[in-house]
Tab-separated table of C-alpha atoms in Angstrom:
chain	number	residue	atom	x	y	z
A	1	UNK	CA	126.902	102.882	20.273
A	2	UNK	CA	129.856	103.674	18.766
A	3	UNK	CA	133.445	101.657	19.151
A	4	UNK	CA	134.850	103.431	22.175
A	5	UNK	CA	131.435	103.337	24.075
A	6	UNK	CA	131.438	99.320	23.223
A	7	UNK	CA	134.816	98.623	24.286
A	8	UNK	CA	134.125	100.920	27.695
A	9	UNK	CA	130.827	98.867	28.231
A	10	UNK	CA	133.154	95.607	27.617
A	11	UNK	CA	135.696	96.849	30.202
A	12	UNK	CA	133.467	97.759	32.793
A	13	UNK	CA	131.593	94.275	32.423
A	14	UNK	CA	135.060	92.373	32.895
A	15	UNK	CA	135.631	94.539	35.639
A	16	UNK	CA	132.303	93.792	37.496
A	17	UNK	CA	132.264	89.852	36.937
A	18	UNK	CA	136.226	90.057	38.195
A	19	UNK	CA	134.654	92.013	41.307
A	20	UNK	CA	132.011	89.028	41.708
A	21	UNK	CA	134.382	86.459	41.267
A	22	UNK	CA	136.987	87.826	43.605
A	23	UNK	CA	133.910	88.125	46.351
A	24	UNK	CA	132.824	84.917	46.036
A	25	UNK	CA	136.225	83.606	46.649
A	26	UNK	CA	136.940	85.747	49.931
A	27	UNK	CA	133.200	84.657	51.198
A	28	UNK	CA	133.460	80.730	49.946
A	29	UNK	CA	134.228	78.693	53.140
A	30	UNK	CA	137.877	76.982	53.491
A	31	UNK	CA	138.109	73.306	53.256
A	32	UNK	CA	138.115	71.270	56.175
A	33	UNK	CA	141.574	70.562	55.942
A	34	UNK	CA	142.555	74.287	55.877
A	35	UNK	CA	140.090	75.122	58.941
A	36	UNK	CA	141.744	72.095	60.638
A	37	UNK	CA	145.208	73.700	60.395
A	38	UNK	CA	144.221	77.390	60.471
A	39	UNK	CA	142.530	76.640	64.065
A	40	UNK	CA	144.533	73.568	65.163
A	41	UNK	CA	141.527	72.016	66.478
A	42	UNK	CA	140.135	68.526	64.723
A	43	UNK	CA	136.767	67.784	65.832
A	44	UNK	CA	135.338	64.826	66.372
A	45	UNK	CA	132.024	63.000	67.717
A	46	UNK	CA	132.035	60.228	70.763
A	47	UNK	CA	129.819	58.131	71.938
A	48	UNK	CA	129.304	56.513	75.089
A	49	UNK	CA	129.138	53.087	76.028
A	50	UNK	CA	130.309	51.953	73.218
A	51	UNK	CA	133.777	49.574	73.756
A	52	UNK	CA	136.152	49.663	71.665
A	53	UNK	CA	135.567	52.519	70.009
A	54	UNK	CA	134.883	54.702	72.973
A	55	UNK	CA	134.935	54.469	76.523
A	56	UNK	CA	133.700	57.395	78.694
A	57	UNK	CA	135.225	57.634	82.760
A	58	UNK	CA	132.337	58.150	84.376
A	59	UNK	CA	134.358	59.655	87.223
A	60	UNK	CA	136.149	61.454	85.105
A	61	UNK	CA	134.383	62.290	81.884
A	62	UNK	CA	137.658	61.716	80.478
A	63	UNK	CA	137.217	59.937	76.638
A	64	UNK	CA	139.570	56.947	75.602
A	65	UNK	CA	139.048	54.309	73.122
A	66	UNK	CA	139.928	52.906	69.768
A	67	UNK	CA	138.129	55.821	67.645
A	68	UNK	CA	140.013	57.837	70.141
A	69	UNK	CA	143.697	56.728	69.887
A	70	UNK	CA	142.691	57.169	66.097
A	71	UNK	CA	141.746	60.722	66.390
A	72	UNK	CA	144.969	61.550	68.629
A	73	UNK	CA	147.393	60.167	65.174
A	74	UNK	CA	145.154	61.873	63.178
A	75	UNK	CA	145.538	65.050	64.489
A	76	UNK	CA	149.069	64.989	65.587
A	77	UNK	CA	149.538	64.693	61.574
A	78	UNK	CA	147.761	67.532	61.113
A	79	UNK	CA	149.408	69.335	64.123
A	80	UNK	CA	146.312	69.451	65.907
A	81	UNK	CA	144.219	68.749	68.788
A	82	UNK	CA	141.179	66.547	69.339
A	83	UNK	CA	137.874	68.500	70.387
A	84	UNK	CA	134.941	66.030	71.148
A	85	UNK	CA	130.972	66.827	70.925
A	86	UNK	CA	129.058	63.387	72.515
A	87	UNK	CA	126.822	61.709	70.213
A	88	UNK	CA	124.905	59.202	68.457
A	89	UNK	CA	125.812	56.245	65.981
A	90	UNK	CA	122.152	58.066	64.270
A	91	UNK	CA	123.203	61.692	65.271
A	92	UNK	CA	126.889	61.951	63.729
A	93	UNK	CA	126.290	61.931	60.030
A	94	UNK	CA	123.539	65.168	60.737
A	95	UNK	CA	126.847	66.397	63.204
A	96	UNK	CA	128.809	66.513	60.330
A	97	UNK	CA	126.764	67.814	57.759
A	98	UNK	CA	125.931	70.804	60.161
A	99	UNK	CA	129.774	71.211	60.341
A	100	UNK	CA	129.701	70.439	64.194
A	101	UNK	CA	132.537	67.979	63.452
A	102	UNK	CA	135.181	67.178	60.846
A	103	UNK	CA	135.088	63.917	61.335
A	104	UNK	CA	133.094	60.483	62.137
A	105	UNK	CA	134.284	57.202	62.966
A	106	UNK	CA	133.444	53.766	62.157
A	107	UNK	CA	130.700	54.730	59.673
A	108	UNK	CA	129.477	51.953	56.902
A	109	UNK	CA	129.423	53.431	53.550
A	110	UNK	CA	125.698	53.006	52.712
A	111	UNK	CA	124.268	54.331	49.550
A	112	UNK	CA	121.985	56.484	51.150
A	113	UNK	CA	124.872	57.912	53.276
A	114	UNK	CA	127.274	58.518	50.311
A	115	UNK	CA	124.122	61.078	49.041
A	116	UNK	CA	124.755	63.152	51.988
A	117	UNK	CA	128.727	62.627	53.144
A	118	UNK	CA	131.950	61.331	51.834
A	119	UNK	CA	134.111	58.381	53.021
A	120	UNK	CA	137.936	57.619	53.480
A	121	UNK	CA	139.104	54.271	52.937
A	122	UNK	CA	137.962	51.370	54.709
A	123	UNK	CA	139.715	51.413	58.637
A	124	UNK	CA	138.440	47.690	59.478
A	125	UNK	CA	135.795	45.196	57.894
A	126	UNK	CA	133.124	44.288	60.856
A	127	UNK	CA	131.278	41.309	61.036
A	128	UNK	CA	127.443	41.426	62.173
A	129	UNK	CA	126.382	39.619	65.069
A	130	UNK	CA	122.863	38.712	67.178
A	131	UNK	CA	122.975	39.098	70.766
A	132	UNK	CA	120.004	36.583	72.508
A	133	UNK	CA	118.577	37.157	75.404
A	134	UNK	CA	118.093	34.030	78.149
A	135	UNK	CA	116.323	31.077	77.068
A	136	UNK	CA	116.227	32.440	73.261
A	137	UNK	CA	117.526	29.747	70.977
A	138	UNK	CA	120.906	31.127	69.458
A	139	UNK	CA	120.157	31.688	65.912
A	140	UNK	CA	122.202	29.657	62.987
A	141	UNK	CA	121.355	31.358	60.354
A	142	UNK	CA	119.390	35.184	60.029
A	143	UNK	CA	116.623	33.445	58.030
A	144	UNK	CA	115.751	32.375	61.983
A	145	UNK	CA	114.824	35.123	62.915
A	146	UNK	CA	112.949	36.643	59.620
A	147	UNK	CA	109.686	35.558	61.667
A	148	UNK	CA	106.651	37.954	63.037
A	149	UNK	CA	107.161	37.091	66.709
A	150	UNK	CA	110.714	37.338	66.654
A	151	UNK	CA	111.401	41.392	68.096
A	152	UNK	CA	114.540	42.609	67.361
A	153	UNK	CA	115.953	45.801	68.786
A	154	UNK	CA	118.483	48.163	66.887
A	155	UNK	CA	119.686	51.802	67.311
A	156	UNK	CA	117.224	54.053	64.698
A	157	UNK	CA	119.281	55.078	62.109
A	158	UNK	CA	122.410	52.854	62.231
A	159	UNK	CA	123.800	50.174	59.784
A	160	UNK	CA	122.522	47.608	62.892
A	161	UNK	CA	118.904	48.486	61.514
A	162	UNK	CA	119.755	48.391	58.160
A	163	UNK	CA	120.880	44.515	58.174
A	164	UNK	CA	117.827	43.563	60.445
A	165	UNK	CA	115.510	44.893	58.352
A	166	UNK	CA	117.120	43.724	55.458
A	167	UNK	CA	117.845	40.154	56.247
A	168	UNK	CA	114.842	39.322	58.831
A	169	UNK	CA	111.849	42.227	57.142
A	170	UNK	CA	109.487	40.119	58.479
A	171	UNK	CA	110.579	40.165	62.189
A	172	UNK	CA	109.070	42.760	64.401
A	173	UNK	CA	111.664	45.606	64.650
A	174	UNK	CA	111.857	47.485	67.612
A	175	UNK	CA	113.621	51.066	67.169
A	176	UNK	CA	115.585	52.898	69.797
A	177	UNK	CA	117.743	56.428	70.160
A	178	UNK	CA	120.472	54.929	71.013
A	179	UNK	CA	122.202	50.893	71.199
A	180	UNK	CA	122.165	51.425	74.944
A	181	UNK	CA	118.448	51.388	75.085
A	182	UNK	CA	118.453	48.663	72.690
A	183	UNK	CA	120.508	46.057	74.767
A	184	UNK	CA	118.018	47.389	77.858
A	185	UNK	CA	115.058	45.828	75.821
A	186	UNK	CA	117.006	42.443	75.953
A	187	UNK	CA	118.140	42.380	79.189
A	188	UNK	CA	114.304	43.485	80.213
A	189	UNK	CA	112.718	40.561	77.739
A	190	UNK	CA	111.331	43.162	75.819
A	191	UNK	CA	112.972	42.073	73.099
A	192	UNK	CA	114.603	38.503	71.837
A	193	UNK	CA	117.828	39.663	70.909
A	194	UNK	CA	119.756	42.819	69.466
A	195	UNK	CA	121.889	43.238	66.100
A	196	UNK	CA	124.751	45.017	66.344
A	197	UNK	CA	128.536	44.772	65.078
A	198	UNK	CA	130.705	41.980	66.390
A	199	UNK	CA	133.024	44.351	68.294
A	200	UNK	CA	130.197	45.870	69.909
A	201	UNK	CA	128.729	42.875	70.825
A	202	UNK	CA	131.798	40.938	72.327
A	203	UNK	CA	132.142	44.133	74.558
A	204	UNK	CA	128.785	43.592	75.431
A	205	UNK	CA	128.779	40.769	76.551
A	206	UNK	CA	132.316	40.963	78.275
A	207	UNK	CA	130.876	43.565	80.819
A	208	UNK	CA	127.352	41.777	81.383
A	209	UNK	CA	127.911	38.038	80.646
A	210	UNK	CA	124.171	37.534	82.443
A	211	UNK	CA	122.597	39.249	79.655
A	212	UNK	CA	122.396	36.376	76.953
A	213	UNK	CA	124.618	34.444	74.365
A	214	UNK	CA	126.264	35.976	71.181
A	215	UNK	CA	125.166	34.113	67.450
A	216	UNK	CA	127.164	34.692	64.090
A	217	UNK	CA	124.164	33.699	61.944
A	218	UNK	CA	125.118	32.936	58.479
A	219	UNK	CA	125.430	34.188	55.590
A	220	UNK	CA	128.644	35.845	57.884
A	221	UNK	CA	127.524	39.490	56.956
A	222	UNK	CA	130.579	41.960	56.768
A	223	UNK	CA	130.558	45.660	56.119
A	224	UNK	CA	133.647	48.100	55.963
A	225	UNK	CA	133.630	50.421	58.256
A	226	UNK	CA	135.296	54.395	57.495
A	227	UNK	CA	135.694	57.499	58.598
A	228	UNK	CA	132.960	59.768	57.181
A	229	UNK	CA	133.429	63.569	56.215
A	230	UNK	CA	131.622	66.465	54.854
A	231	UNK	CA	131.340	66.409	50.935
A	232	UNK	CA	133.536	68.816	49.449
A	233	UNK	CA	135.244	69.655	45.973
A	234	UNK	CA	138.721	70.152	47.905
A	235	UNK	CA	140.387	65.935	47.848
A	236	UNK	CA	142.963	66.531	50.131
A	237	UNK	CA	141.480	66.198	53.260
A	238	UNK	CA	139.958	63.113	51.868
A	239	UNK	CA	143.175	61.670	50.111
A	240	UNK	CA	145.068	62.383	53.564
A	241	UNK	CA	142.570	60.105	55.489
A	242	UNK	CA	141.931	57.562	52.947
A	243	UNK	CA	146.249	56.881	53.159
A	244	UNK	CA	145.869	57.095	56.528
A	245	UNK	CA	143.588	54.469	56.721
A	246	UNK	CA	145.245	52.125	54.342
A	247	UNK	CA	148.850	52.650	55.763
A	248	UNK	CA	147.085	51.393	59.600
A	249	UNK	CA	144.988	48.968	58.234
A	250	UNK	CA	148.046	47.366	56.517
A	251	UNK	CA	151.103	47.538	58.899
A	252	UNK	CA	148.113	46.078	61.924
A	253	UNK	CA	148.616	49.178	64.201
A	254	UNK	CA	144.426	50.032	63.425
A	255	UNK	CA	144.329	46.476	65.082
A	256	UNK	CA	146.021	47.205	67.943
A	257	UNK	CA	144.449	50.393	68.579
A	258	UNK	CA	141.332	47.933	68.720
A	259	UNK	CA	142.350	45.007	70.865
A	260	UNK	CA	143.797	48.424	73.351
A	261	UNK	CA	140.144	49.562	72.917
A	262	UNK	CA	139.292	45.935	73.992
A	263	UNK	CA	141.465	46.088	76.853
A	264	UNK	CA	139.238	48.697	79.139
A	265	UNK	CA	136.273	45.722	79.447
A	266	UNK	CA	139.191	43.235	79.999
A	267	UNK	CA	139.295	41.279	76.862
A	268	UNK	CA	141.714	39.761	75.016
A	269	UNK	CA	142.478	38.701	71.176
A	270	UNK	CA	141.703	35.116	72.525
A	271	UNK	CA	138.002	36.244	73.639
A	272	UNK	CA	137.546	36.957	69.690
A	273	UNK	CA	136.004	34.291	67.915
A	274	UNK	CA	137.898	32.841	65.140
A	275	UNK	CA	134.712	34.036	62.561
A	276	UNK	CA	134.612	37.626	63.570
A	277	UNK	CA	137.091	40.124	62.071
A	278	UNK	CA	138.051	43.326	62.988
């Protein structure tokens, strides 16, 4: 090959790795911030029965709700509206990694989660608390319930299951879809009592006093609790959230967002107890 072939061969080898580049770049998918402002839609999952975060009108099927309000500042800063798909606590991190949604609320940054999604900030830090049904003694401390016949019903999937079987692995765990169905085995007898975050439970008990007694075993177990997104190399949609988070967590308006969430079972700050944050 002579010098003029070898340059020509160089040329037309820029040329076709240029080409590939440039086709790769018109077929690579946008960020989630850029579909989020290209389409002016944010989506979002919601899930019912579950005060504060969401509350579904039955007559209505109209969505409101901490996680809600949250979603509504969110995407008014991105000039955008909310879309919502119903779902599970379980359901929402598959949700968003089939690009469903574009975003998740109140999810605890696990390990295994941070494989598979990314996190903003911290919004709140939840205590964990034990809901009892009637006639169970309230438990003191979790090592109470770390026994064979104690049955213990979470939501499969959830950070709910994750402390039980954590903290009580030798109790008998009993595994439902969704929290809903867990709270049913209490209220049935099927099961003793039910994990689940404070905020969760307080509501709870608010709109069915008759089902049992709330416990804040100790060692108080907190987790933080953020807004989960899809993994990808683009930071801003991340960096966005993550100040979003901190500047609301900071000035207290993520608070009151909560105790408004509160405010559709009829409680109060003063029905908080003093151990439980949020």
């Amino acid at each position: 090959m002579n010098r003029r072939d070898a340059l020509t061969t160089v040329a037309l080898a820029g040329a076709a790795i240029a080409a590939s580049s440039s086709a790769k770049a018109d077929t690579a998918p946008a960020s989630t911030l850029d579909r989020i402002k290209k389409s002016g839609v944010l989506r979002i999952a919601v899930i019912a029965g579950q005060d504060p975060y969401f509350h579904k009108d039955l007559a209505t099927n109209q969505w409101s709700g901490a996680c809600v309000e949250m979603a509504n500042d969110i995407a008014g800063k991105l000039g955008a509206k909310v879309e919502m798909l119903e779902s599970t606590w379980g359901n929402q991190i598959l949700d968003l990694q089939a690009e469903k949604i574009d975003l998740a609320f109140a999810v605890n940054p696990t390990p295994e989660r941070a494989l598979v999604i990314d996190f903003s900030s911290p919004i709140l830090v939840h205590s964990f608390t034990v809901i009892t049904k009637k006639g169970f003694a309230k438990p003191q401390t979790w090592a109470e319930l770390n026994k064979p016949e104690v049955k213990i019903a979470v939501d499969i999937g959830s950070t709910h299951e994750t402390i039980a079987r954590r903290y009580c692995p030798k109790a008998t765990i009993l595994g439902f879809k969704e929290r809903n169905e867990a709270i049913l085995a209490v209220s049935t007898g099927r099961a003793d009592c039910n994990v689940s975050l404070a905020v969760l439970s307080i509501a709870t008990l608010k709109k069915n006093p008759a089902l049992g007694e709330l416990a804040v075993p100790r060692p108080l177990l907190t987790l933080p609790t953020n807004l989960g997104i899809r993994a990808e190399p683009d930071r801003r949609y991340k960096d966005f959230l993550s100040a979003w988070a901190d500047y609301n967590r900071s000035l207290g308006q993520t608070r009151e967002w909560m105790l408004k969430g509160f405010e559709a079972v009829g409680l109060t700050a003063d029905d908080i107890p003093g151990e439980v944050q949020f």
